[in-house]
Short mmCIF file of C-alpha atoms and ligand atoms in Angstrom, two decimals:
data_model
loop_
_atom_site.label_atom_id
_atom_site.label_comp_id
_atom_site.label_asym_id
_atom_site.label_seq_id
_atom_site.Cartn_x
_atom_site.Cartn_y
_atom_site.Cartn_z
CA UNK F 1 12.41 -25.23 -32.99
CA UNK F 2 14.50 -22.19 -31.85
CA UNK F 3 13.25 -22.30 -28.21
CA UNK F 4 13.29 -26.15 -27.60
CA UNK F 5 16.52 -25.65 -25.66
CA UNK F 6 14.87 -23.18 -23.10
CA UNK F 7 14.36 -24.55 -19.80
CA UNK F 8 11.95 -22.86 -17.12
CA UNK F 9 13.12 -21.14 -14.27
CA UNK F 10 11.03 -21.12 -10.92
CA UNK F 11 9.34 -17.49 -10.57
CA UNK F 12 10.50 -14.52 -8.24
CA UNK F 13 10.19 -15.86 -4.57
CA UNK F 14 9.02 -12.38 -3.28
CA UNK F 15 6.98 -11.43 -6.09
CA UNK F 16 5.42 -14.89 -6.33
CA UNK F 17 3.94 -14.48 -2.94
CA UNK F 18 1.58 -11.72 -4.33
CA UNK F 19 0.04 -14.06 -6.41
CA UNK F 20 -0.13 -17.30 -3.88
CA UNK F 21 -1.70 -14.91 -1.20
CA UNK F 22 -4.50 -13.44 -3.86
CA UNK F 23 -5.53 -16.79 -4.96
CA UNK F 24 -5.57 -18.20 -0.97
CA UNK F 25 -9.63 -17.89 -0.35
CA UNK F 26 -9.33 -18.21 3.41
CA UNK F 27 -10.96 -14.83 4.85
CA UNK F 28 -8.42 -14.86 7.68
CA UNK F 29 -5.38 -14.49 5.49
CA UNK F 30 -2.49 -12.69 6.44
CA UNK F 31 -0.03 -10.74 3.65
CA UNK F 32 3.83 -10.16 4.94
CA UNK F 33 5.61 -10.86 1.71
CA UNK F 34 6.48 -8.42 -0.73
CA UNK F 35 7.52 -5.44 1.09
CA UNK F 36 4.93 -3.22 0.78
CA UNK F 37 3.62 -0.83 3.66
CA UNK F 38 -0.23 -1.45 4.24
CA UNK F 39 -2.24 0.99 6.23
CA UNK F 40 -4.66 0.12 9.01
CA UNK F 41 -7.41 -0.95 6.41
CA UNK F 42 -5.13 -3.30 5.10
CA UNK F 43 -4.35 -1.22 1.99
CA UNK F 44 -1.37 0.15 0.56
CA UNK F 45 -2.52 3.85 0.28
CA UNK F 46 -1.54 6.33 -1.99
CA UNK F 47 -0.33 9.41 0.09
CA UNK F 48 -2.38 12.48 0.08
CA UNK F 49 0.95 14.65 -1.17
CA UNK F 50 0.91 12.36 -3.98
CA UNK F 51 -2.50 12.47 -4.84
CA UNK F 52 -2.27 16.57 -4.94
CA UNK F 53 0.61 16.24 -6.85
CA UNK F 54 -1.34 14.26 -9.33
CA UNK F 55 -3.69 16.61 -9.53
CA UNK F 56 -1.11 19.70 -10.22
CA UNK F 57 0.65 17.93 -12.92
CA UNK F 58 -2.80 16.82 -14.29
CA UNK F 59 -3.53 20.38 -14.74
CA UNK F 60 -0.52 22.18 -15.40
CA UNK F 61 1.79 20.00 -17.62
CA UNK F 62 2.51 20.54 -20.62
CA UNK F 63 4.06 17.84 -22.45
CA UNK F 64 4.97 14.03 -22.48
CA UNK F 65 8.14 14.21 -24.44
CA UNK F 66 11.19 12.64 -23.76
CA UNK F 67 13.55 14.12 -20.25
CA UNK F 68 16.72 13.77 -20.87
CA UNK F 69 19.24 10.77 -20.16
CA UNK F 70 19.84 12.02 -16.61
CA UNK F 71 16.00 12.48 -16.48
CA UNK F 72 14.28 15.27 -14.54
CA UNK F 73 16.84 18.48 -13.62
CA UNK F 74 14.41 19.47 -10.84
CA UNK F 75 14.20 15.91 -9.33
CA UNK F 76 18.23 15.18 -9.50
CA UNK F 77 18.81 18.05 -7.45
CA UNK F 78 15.95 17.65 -4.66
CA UNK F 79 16.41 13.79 -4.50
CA UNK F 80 19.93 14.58 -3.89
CA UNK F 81 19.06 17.21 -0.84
CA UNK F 82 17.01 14.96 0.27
CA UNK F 83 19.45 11.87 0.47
CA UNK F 84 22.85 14.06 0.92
CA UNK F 85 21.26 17.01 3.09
CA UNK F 86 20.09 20.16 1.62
CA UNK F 87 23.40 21.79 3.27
CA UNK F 88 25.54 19.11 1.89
CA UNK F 89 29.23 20.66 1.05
CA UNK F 90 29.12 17.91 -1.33
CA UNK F 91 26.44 19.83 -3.59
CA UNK F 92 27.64 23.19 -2.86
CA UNK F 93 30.83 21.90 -4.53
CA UNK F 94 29.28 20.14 -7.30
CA UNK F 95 30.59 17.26 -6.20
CA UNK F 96 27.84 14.72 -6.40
CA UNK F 97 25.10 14.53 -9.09
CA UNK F 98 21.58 12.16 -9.50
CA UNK F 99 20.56 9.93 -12.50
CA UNK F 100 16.89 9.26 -12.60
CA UNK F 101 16.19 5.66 -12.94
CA UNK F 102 13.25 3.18 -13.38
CA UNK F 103 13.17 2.69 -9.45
CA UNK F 104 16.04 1.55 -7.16
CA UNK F 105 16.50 -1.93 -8.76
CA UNK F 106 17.19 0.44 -12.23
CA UNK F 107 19.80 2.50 -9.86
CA UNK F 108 21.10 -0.41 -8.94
CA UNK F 109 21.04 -2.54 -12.77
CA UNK F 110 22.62 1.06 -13.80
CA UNK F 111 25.43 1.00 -11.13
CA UNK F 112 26.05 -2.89 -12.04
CA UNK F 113 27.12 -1.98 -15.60
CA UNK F 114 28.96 1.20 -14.44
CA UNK F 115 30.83 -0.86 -12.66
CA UNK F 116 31.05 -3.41 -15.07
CA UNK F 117 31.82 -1.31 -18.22
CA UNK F 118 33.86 1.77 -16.36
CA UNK F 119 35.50 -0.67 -13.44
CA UNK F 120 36.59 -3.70 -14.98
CA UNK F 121 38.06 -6.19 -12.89
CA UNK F 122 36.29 -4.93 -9.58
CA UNK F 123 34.01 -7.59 -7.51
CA UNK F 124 31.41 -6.30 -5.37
CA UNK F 125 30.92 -7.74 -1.78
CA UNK F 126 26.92 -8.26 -0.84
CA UNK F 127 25.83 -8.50 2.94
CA UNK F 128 25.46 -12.36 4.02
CA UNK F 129 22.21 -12.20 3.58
CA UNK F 130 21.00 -9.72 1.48
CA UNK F 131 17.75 -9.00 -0.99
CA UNK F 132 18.00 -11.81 -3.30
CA UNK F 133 18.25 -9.43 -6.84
CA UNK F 134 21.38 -7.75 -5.46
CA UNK F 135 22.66 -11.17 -5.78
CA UNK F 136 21.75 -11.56 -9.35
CA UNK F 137 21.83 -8.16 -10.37
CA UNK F 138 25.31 -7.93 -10.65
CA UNK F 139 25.93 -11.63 -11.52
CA UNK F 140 24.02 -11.05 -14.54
CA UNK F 141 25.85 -7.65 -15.17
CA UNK F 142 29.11 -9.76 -15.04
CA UNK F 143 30.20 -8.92 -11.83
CA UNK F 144 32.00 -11.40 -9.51
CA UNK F 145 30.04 -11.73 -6.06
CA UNK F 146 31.41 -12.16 -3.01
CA UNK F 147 30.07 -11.99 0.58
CA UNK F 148 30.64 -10.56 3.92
CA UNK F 149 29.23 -12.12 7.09
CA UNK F 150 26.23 -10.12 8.14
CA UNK F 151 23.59 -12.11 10.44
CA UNK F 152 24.48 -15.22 11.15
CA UNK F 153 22.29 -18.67 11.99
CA UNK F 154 21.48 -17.21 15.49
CA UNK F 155 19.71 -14.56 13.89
CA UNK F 156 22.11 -12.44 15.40
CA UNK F 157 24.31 -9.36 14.03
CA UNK F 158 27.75 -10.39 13.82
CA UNK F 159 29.21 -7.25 13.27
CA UNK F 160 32.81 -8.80 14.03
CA UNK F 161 32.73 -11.09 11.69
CA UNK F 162 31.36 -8.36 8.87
CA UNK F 163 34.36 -6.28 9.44
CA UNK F 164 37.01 -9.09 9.57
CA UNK F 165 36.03 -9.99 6.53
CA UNK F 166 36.06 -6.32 5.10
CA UNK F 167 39.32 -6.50 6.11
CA UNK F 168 40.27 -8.76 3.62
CA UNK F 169 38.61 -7.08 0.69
CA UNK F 170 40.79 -6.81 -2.22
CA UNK F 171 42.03 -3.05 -2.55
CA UNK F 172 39.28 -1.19 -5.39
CA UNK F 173 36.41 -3.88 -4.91
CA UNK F 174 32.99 -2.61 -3.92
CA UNK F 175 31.01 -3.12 -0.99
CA UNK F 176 27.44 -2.77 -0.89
CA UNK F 177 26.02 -1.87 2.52
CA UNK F 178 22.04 -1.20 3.33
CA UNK F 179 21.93 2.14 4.64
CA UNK F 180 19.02 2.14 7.09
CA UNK F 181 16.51 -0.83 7.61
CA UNK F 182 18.45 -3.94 5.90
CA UNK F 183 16.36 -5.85 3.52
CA UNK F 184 16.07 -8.69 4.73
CA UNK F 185 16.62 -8.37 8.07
CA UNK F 186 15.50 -5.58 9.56
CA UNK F 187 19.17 -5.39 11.31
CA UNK F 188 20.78 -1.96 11.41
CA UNK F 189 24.69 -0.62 12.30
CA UNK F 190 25.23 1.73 14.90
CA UNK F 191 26.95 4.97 14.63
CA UNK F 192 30.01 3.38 15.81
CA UNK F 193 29.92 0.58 13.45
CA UNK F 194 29.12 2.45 10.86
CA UNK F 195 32.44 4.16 11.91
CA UNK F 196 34.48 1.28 12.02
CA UNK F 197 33.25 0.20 8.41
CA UNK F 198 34.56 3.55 6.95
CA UNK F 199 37.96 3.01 8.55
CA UNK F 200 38.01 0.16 6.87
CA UNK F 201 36.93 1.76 3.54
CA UNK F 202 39.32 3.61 3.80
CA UNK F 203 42.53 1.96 4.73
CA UNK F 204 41.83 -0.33 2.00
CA UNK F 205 40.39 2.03 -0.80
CA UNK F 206 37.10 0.55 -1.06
CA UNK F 207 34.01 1.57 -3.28
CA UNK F 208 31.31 1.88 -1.26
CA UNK F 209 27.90 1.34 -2.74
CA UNK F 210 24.71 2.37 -0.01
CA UNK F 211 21.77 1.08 -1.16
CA UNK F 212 19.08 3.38 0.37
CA UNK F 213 16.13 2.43 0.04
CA UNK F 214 14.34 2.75 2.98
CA UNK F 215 14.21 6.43 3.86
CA UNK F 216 12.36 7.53 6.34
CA UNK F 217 11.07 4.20 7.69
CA UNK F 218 13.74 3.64 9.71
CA UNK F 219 14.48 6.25 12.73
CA UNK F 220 13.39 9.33 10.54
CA UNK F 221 14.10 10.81 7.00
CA UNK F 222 17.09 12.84 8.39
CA UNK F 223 18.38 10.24 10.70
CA UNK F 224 18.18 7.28 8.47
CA UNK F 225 20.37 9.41 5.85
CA UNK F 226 22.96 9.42 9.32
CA UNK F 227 25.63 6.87 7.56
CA UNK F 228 25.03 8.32 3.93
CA UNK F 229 26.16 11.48 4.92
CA UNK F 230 29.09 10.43 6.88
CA UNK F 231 30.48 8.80 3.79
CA UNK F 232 29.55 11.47 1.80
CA UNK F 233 31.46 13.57 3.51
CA UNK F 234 34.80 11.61 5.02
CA UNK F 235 34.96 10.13 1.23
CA UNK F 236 35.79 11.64 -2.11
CA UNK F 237 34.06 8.75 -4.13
CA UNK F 238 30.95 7.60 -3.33
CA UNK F 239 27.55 5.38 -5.19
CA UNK F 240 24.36 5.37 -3.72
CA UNK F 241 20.88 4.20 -4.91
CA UNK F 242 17.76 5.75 -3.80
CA UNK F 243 14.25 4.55 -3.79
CA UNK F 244 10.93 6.51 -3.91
CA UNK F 245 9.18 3.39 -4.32
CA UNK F 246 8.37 2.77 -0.05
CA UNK F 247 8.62 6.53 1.27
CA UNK F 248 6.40 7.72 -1.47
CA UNK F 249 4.32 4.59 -1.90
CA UNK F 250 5.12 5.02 -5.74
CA UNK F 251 5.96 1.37 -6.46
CA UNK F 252 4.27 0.71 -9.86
CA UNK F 253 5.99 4.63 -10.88
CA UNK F 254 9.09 3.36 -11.35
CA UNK F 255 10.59 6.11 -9.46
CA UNK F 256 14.49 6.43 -8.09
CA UNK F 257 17.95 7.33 -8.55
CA UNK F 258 21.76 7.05 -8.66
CA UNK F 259 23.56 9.49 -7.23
CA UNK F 260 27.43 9.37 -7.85
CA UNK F 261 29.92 11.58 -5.56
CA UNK F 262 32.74 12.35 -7.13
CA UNK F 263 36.49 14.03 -6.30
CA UNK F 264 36.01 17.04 -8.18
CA UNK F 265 32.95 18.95 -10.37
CA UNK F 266 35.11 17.96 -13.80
CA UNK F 267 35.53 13.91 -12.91
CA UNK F 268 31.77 14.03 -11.83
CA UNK F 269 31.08 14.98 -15.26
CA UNK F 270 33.36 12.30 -16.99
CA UNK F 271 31.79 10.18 -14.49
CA UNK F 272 27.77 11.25 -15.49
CA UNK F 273 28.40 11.19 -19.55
CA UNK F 274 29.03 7.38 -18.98
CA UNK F 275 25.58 6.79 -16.59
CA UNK F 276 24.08 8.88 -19.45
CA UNK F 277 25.34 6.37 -22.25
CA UNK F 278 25.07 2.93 -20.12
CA UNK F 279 21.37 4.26 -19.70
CA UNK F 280 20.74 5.17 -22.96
CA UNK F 281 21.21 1.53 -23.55
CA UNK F 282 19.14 0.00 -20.87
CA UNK F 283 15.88 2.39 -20.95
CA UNK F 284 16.88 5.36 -23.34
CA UNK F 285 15.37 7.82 -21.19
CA UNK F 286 13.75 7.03 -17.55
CA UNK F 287 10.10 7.52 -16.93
CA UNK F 288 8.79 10.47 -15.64
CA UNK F 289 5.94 10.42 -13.66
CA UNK F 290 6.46 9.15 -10.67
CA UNK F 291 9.64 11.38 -10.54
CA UNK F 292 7.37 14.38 -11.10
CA UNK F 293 5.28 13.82 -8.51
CA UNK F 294 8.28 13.58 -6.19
CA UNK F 295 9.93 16.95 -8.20
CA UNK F 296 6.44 18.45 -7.43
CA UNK F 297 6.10 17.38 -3.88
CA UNK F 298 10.00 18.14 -2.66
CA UNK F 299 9.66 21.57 -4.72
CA UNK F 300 6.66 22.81 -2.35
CA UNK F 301 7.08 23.81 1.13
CA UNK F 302 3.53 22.66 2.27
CA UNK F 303 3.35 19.88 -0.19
CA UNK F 304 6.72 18.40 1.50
CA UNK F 305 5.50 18.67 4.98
CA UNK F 306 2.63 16.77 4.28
CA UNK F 307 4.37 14.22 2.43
CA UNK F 308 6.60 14.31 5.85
CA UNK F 309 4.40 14.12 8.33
CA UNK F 310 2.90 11.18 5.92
CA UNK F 311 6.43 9.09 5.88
CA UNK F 312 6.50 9.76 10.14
CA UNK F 313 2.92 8.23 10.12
CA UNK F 314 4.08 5.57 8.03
CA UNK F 315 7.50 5.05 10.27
CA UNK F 316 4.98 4.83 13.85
CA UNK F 317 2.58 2.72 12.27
CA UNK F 318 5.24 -0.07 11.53
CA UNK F 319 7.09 0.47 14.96
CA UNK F 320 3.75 0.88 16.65
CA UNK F 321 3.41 -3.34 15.21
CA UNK F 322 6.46 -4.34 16.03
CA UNK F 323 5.74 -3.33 19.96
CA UNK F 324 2.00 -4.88 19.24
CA UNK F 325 3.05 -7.98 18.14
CA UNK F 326 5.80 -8.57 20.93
CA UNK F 327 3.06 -7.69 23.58
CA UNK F 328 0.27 -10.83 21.35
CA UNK F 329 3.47 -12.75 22.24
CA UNK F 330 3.48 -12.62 25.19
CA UNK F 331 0.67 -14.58 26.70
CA UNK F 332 2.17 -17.27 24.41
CA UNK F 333 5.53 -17.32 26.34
CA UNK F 334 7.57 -16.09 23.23
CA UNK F 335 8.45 -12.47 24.09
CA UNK F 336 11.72 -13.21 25.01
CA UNK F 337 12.63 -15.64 21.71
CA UNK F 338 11.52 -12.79 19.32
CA UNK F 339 13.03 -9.74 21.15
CA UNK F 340 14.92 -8.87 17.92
CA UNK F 341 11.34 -7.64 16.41
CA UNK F 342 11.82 -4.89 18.65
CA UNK F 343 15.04 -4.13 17.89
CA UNK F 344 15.08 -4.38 14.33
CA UNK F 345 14.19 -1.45 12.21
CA UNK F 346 11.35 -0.53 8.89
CA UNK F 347 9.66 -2.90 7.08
CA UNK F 348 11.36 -6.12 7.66
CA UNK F 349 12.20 -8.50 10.57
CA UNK F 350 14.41 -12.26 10.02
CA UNK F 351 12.21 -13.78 12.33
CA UNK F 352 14.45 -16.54 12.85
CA UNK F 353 11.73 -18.86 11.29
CA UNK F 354 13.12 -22.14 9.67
CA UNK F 355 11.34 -22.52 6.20
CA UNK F 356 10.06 -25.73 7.80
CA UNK F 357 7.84 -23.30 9.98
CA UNK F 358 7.16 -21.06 6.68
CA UNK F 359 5.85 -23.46 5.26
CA UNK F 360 3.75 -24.51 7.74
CA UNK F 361 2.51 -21.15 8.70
CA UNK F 362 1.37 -20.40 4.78
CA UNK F 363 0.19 -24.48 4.49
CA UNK F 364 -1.94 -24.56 7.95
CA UNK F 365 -2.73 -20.49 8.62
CA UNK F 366 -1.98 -18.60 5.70
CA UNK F 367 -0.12 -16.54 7.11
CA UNK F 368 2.61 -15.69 3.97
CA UNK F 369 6.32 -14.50 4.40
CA UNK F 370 9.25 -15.64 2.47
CA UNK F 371 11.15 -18.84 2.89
CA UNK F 372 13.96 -17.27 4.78
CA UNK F 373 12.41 -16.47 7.60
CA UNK F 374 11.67 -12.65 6.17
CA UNK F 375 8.19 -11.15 7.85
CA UNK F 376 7.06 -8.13 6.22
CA UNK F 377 5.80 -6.23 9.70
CA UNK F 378 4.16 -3.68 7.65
CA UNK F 379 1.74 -5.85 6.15
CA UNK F 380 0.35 -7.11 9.80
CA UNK F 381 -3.50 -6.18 10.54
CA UNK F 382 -3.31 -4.25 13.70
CA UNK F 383 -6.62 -6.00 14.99
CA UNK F 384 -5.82 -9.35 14.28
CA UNK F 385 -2.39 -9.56 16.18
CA UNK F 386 -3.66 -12.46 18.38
CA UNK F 387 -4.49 -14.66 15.24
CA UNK F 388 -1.19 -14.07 14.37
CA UNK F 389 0.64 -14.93 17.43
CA UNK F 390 -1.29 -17.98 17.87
CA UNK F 391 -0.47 -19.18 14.67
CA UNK F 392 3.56 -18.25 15.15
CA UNK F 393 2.67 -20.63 18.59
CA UNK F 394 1.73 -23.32 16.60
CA UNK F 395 4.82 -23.70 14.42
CA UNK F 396 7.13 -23.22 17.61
C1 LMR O 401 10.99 -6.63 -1.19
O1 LMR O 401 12.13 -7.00 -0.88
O2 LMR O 401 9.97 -7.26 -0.88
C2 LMR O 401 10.82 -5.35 -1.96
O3 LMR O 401 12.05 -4.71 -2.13
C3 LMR O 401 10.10 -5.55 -3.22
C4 LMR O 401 10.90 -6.28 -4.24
O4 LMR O 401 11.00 -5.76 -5.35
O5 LMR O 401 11.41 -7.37 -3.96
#
């Protein structure tokens, strides 16, 4: 038989949570897996800007063919306001230029075989930890993967440690850094880290890679696009991978985008022809609807307020839980221990759970995170925080 030799592999540890929490039939159930933002009737909503969106493009467009390898014109250049600034010098020069993509992971799988193909010889550095397919997203591309220290196994960030090692990066490597909300901690760099890490960059001519896929959920739209922007403009090369999956709640579209900066207009375009030709053999062309919608919303004054006012109700809502949850703590005498809920920022906290107490949190109150410790705080019912923080009690 051809496939006798094929072993099975255990399934996605994120993604297999959706299924282990669906088939769970206890009614008091509690969903912070996958990182997905859920709204106050435990739901993860489709925003009103999107649905109107929806509704234009249902009426008004005109065909299904094919965009082009670089997908959507229209969505390149607002994605890349949106990430860069709509002021950016780095547009007005024609610097910098967006690739549509099948989400951020496609930015990402895109960027791995750039690298791969147009690179050779570089290794990229991942944060210690970091989301689990950046790990094998550029293993399987070819790529050799190294890590910097990041948080360590006081739950703690150890940003010494992340730039001592950064230090010793090999001249031309690639460093991937989380530019707002860190998947899976929920740790963020200050300004003045953030600072330090460019020095570093670029005393030692370093790649930098910001994965950014987060926006908005953080501190704000603008302010969580703080660090892009700096390298953006203190850098003349520059890869970043956006998301519209989270700050558009367009998961299942498929929706995001690599944006390359380049030194000049003409090396951008050297630089583009071989996204367009990497992609042509990974999707062909990317889909389109989810970046329509965005193209759509971004393109409309009113439609992009609403869509921003719907982000900043998203952002409260998952700060508003982190405070709640501290406070359900309390009476339980474990404020102080989880203090970093408070501090960390969008979607995700480390908790500083062992999997021992995963396990038993899923086993005895299904309650389901991931094995590392990883809570998604956006998936907490607001009226049940109690039930929670009795059953984080328990496992203490
Ligand atoms: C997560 O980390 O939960 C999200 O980025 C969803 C995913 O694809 O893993």
């Amino acid at each position: 038989m051809h496939f006798s030799a094929i072993e099975r592999v255990p399934g996605d540890p994120i993604l297999g949570l959706i299924e282990a929490y669906a088939k769970d039939p206890s009614p008091v159930k509690f969903d912070l897996g996958v990182g997905v933002y859920k709204d106050a009737m435990g739901l993860t909503p489709i925003p009103q800007s999107v649905k109107q969106a929806e509704q234009r493009l249902l009426e008004r467009q005109t065909s299904k063919s094919y965009v082009g390898g670089h997908g959507d014109a229209a969505f390149g250049r607002l994605v890349s306001e949106l990430v860069l600034g709509a002021d950016s010098s780095v547009l007005q020069h024609q610097r910098a230029g967006a690739t549509q993509t099948p989400g951020g992971t496609g930015a990402l799988r895109l960027c791995a075989d750039f690298i791969k193909q147009c690179l050779p010889g570089r290794g990229i550095w991942l944060s210690d930890p970091t989301w689990p397919i950046h790990e094998t997203i550029f293993a399987t591309a070819g790529l050799k993967v190294s890590h910097y220290p990041y948080v360590g196994a006081d739950n703690r960030l150890n940003v010494a440690a992340m730039l001592e090692v950064l230090e010793q990066v090999p001249e031309g490597d690639i460093v991937l850094l989380h530019a707002c909300c860190h998947n899976p901690t929920g740790f963020d760099l200050s300004h003045e880290d953030w600072r330090q890490v460019l020095r570093i960059v670029q005393r030692r001519h370093l790649l930098p890679l910001i994965d950014f896929a987060y926006q908005g959920f953080g501190d704000g739209l603008e302010q969580d696009a703080w660090a892009v922007r700096l390298f953006a403009a203190e850098l003349p090369e520059l890869l970043i991978t956006s998301s519209c999956s989270k700050n558009f709640g367009l998961y299942r579209e498929r929706t995001g985008a690599l944006l390359v900066c380049a030194q000049d207009a003409q090396k951008l375009q050297d630089v583009r022809s071989q996204l367009a030709f990497i992609a042509r053999n990974l999707w062909s062309t990317p889909p389109d609807h989810g970046a329509a919608i965005v193209a759509q919303i971004l393109g409309d004054p009113a439609l992009k307020q609403l869509w921003v006012d719907e982000v900043e109700g998203m952002r409260l809502r998952i700060a508003q839980l982190r405070s709640g949850l501290l406070e359900a703590l309390e009476p339980y005498g474990l404020r102080e221990r989880f203090a970093h809920i408070g501090v960390q920022r969008g979607m995700f906290s480390y908790t500083g759970l062992s999997p021992e107490q995963v396990k038993q949190l899923r086993d005895q109150h299904s309650v389901y995170m991931v094995g590392t410790g990883r809570a998604n705080v956006a998936g907490i019912d607001a009226t049940r925080l109690d039930a929670l923080a009795r059953a984080i009690a328990a496992v203490c």
